[in-house]
PDB file of C-alpha atoms in Angstrom:
ATOM      1  CA  MET A 210     -46.004   9.928  10.468  1.00 51.00           C
ATOM      2  CA  GLY A 211     -45.865  13.718  10.545  1.00 54.00           C
ATOM      3  CA  GLY A 212     -43.062  14.954  12.753  1.00 57.00           C
ATOM      4  CA  ALA A 213     -41.771  11.655  14.121  1.00 55.00           C
ATOM      5  CA  SER A 214     -38.019  11.369  14.208  1.00 51.00           C
ATOM      6  CA  GLU A 215     -36.117   8.305  13.011  1.00 50.00           C
ATOM      7  CA  SER A 216     -35.191   7.411  16.582  1.00 49.00           C
ATOM      8  CA  SER A 217     -38.783   7.638  17.806  1.00 52.00           C
ATOM      9  CA  LEU A 218     -39.813   5.249  15.019  1.00 55.00           C
ATOM     10  CA  GLY A 219     -37.217   2.737  16.128  1.00 57.00           C
ATOM     11  CA  LEU A 220     -35.075   3.396  13.081  1.00 59.00           C
ATOM     12  CA  CYS A 221     -31.454   4.192  13.339  1.00 58.00           C
ATOM     13  CA  ARG A 222     -28.821   5.132  10.868  1.00 58.00           C
ATOM     14  CA  PRO A 223     -26.075   2.628  10.196  1.00 57.00           C
ATOM     15  CA  ARG A 224     -22.946   3.409  12.146  1.00 52.00           C
ATOM     16  CA  GLN A 225     -20.167   4.647   9.978  1.00 53.00           C
ATOM     17  CA  ARG A 226     -16.931   2.780  10.466  1.00 51.00           C
ATOM     18  CA  SER A 227     -13.787   4.778  10.748  1.00 54.00           C
ATOM     19  CA  VAL A 228     -11.536   3.938   7.817  1.00 58.00           C
ATOM     20  CA  ARG A 229      -7.859   4.595   8.265  1.00 70.00           C
ATOM     21  CA  LYS A 230      -5.327   4.517   5.478  1.00 90.00           C
ATOM     22  CA  VAL A 231      -2.341   2.317   6.271  1.00 94.00           C
ATOM     23  CA  GLU A 232       0.951   3.984   5.411  1.00 96.00           C
ATOM     24  CA  LEU A 233       4.452   2.554   5.067  1.00 98.00           C
ATOM     25  CA  THR A 234       5.352   4.315   8.327  1.00 97.00           C
ATOM     26  CA  ASP A 235       2.667   2.242  10.099  1.00 96.00           C
ATOM     27  CA  LEU A 236       4.328  -0.936   8.831  1.00 97.00           C
ATOM     28  CA  ILE A 237       7.758   0.330   9.891  1.00 98.00           C
ATOM     29  CA  ASN A 238       6.534   1.315  13.367  1.00 96.00           C
ATOM     30  CA  ALA A 239       4.918  -2.106  13.804  1.00 95.00           C
ATOM     31  CA  GLY A 240       8.145  -3.870  12.837  1.00 96.00           C
ATOM     32  CA  HIS A 241       6.748  -5.407   9.641  1.00 96.00           C
ATOM     33  CA  LEU A 242       9.167  -3.397   7.472  1.00 98.00           C
ATOM     34  CA  HIS A 243      12.578  -1.949   8.291  1.00 98.00           C
ATOM     35  CA  PRO A 244      14.235   1.306   7.216  1.00 98.00           C
ATOM     36  CA  GLY A 245      17.018   0.682   4.750  1.00 98.00           C
ATOM     37  CA  MET A 246      15.490  -2.517   3.398  1.00 98.00           C
ATOM     38  CA  SER A 247      15.504  -3.117  -0.335  1.00 98.00           C
ATOM     39  CA  LEU A 248      12.226  -3.172  -2.213  1.00 98.00           C
ATOM     40  CA  ILE A 249      12.512  -5.178  -5.415  1.00 98.00           C
ATOM     41  CA  PRO A 250      10.117  -4.684  -8.338  1.00 98.00           C
ATOM     42  CA  LYS A 251       7.927  -7.768  -8.740  1.00 96.00           C
ATOM     43  CA  ARG A 252       8.262  -7.748 -12.518  1.00 95.00           C
ATOM     44  CA  LYS A 253      11.553  -9.371 -13.483  1.00 94.00           C
ATOM     45  CA  LYS A 254      12.078  -6.840 -16.277  1.00 96.00           C
ATOM     46  CA  TYR A 255      12.550  -4.141 -13.604  1.00 97.00           C
ATOM     47  CA  SER A 256      14.143  -6.206 -10.830  1.00 94.00           C
ATOM     48  CA  HIS A 257      17.491  -4.445 -11.305  1.00 95.00           C
ATOM     49  CA  ARG A 258      15.860  -1.138 -10.227  1.00 96.00           C
ATOM     50  CA  VAL A 259      16.045  -1.697  -6.490  1.00 97.00           C
ATOM     51  CA  ALA A 260      14.348   0.845  -4.230  1.00 98.00           C
ATOM     52  CA  THR A 261      15.183   1.575  -0.599  1.00 98.00           C
ATOM     53  CA  LEU A 262      12.642   2.118   2.168  1.00 98.00           C
ATOM     54  CA  LEU A 263      13.527   5.225   4.181  1.00 98.00           C
ATOM     55  CA  ALA A 264      12.831   5.664   7.899  1.00 98.00           C
ATOM     56  CA  ASP A 265      10.165   8.311   7.227  1.00 98.00           C
ATOM     57  CA  GLY A 266       8.204   5.975   4.933  1.00 98.00           C
ATOM     58  CA  ARG A 267       9.424   7.453   1.681  1.00 98.00           C
ATOM     59  CA  VAL A 268      10.862   5.190  -1.001  1.00 98.00           C
ATOM     60  CA  GLU A 269      14.148   6.063  -2.684  1.00 98.00           C
ATOM     61  CA  VAL A 270      14.917   5.099  -6.272  1.00 98.00           C
ATOM     62  CA  ASP A 271      18.250   5.997  -7.884  1.00 96.00           C
ATOM     63  CA  GLY A 272      18.985   8.476  -5.090  1.00 97.00           C
ATOM     64  CA  GLN A 273      15.634  10.270  -5.427  1.00 98.00           C
ATOM     65  CA  PRO A 274      13.133   9.982  -2.564  1.00 98.00           C
ATOM     66  CA  PHE A 275       9.439   9.555  -3.395  1.00 98.00           C
ATOM     67  CA  GLU A 276       6.580  10.222  -0.974  1.00 98.00           C
ATOM     68  CA  THR A 277       4.824   6.926  -1.681  1.00 97.00           C
ATOM     69  CA  ALA A 278       5.533   3.453  -3.015  1.00 98.00           C
ATOM     70  CA  ARG A 279       3.197   4.316  -5.880  1.00 98.00           C
ATOM     71  CA  GLU A 280       5.298   7.310  -6.934  1.00 98.00           C
ATOM     72  CA  ALA A 281       8.459   5.193  -6.766  1.00 98.00           C
ATOM     73  CA  ALA A 282       6.821   2.421  -8.803  1.00 98.00           C
ATOM     74  CA  ILE A 283       5.717   4.900 -11.471  1.00 98.00           C
ATOM     75  CA  ALA A 284       9.281   6.264 -11.658  1.00 97.00           C
ATOM     76  CA  ILE A 285      10.536   2.755 -12.403  1.00 98.00           C
ATOM     77  CA  TYR A 286       7.669   1.433 -14.542  1.00 97.00           C
ATOM     78  CA  GLU A 287       7.093   4.758 -16.356  1.00 96.00           C
ATOM     79  CA  LYS A 288       3.345   4.087 -16.362  1.00 95.00           C
ATOM     80  CA  LYS A 289       0.538   4.438 -13.835  1.00 96.00           C
ATOM     81  CA  THR A 290       0.756   1.535 -11.410  1.00 95.00           C
ATOM     82  CA  GLY A 291       0.168   0.715  -7.769  1.00 95.00           C
ATOM     83  CA  GLY A 292       3.134   0.615  -5.443  1.00 96.00           C
ATOM     84  CA  TRP A 293       1.627  -1.886  -2.990  1.00 97.00           C
ATOM     85  CA  TRP A 294       1.706  -4.783  -5.470  1.00 96.00           C
ATOM     86  CA  PHE A 295       4.673  -3.538  -7.557  1.00 98.00           C
ATOM     87  CA  PHE A 296       7.339  -4.019  -4.871  1.00 98.00           C
ATOM     88  CA  LEU A 297       8.421  -7.221  -3.196  1.00 98.00           C
ATOM     89  CA  ALA A 298       9.220  -6.811   0.482  1.00 97.00           C
ATOM     90  CA  ASP A 299      10.702 -10.313   0.491  1.00 96.00           C
ATOM     91  CA  PRO A 300      11.871 -11.585  -2.906  1.00 94.00           C
ATOM     92  CA  THR A 301      12.601 -15.061  -1.510  1.00 95.00           C
ATOM     93  CA  SER A 302       8.980 -15.688  -0.528  1.00 96.00           C
ATOM     94  CA  GLY A 303       7.469 -13.406  -3.164  1.00 96.00           C
ATOM     95  CA  ARG A 304       5.686 -11.297  -0.513  1.00 97.00           C
ATOM     96  CA  THR A 305       4.644  -7.901  -1.812  1.00 98.00           C
ATOM     97  CA  LEU A 306       4.077  -4.738   0.174  1.00 98.00           C
ATOM     98  CA  ARG A 307       0.360  -5.475  -0.290  1.00 97.00           C
ATOM     99  CA  ASP A 308       0.823  -8.840   1.487  1.00 97.00           C
ATOM    100  CA  VAL A 309       2.641  -7.165   4.379  1.00 97.00           C
ATOM    101  CA  ARG A 310      -0.064  -4.490   4.613  1.00 96.00           C
ATOM    102  CA  ARG A 311      -2.810  -7.154   4.633  1.00 95.00           C
ATOM    103  CA  ASP A 312      -1.061  -9.044   7.462  1.00 94.00           C
ATOM    104  CA  TYR A 313      -0.781  -5.799   9.438  1.00 94.00           C
ATOM    105  CA  ILE A 314      -4.462  -5.009   8.933  1.00 91.00           C
ATOM    106  CA  GLU A 315      -5.493  -8.487  10.048  1.00 90.00           C
ATOM    107  CA  ALA A 316      -3.194  -8.393  13.080  1.00 89.00           C
ATOM    108  CA  MET A 317      -4.335  -4.939  14.150  1.00 80.00           C
ATOM    109  CA  ALA A 318      -7.991  -5.401  13.164  1.00 76.00           C
ATOM    110  CA  VAL A 319      -7.744  -2.042  11.439  1.00 53.00           C
ATOM    111  CA  ASP A 320     -10.455  -1.031   8.986  1.00 53.00           C
ATOM    112  CA  SER A 321      -8.673   0.117   5.874  1.00 53.00           C
ATOM    113  CA  ASP A 322      -9.089   0.780   2.191  1.00 54.00           C
ATOM    114  CA  ASP A 323      -7.388  -2.541   1.448  1.00 50.00           C
ATOM    115  CA  ASP A 324      -7.032  -1.631  -2.184  1.00 49.00           C
ATOM    116  CA  ASP A 325      -6.228   2.040  -1.868  1.00 48.00           C
ATOM    117  CA  GLN A 326      -6.919   4.443  -4.662  1.00 48.00           C
ATOM    118  CA  ASP A 327      -3.384   3.919  -5.930  1.00 49.00           C
ATOM    119  CA  ASP A 328      -4.255   0.323  -6.789  1.00 52.00           C
ATOM    120  CA  ASP A 329      -7.623   0.963  -8.450  1.00 46.00           C
ATOM    121  CA  GLY A 330      -7.754  -0.696 -11.807  1.00 46.00           C
ATOM    122  CA  ASP A 331      -4.308  -2.200 -11.507  1.00 51.00           C
ATOM    123  CA  VAL A 332      -3.729  -5.708 -12.701  1.00 47.00           C
ATOM    124  CA  ASP A 333      -1.317  -7.773 -10.681  1.00 47.00           C
ATOM    125  CA  GLU A 334       1.209  -8.748 -13.275  1.00 48.00           C
ATOM    126  CA  ALA A 335       3.860 -11.396 -12.809  1.00 43.00           C
TER     127      ALA A 335
END
């Protein structure tokens, strides 16, 4: 098979899919989340530490803005944790930011790291 190329042999490389990270700003721009809304920690022990979603996608806790939901969750929980499951977007229904993100991904047919690096190894705790 000397100098035959993959294409001349009828072989082709698998197409790489473009993976796009979904940010809070994407969810705001799509109308799934709203600036100024309260984000409530899922764990009842921390439910008094309400965060606020800012228009630029940052999350404010006790007057301090954090770049990501993960950073805000760590500030509240004081341990490594994922922000997507930590915060409830709707405490009445129990919908987390992760649920909202999943709905967005399904609606937009966006390829995404559904469980971003910030959620690796996290256990969804009640």
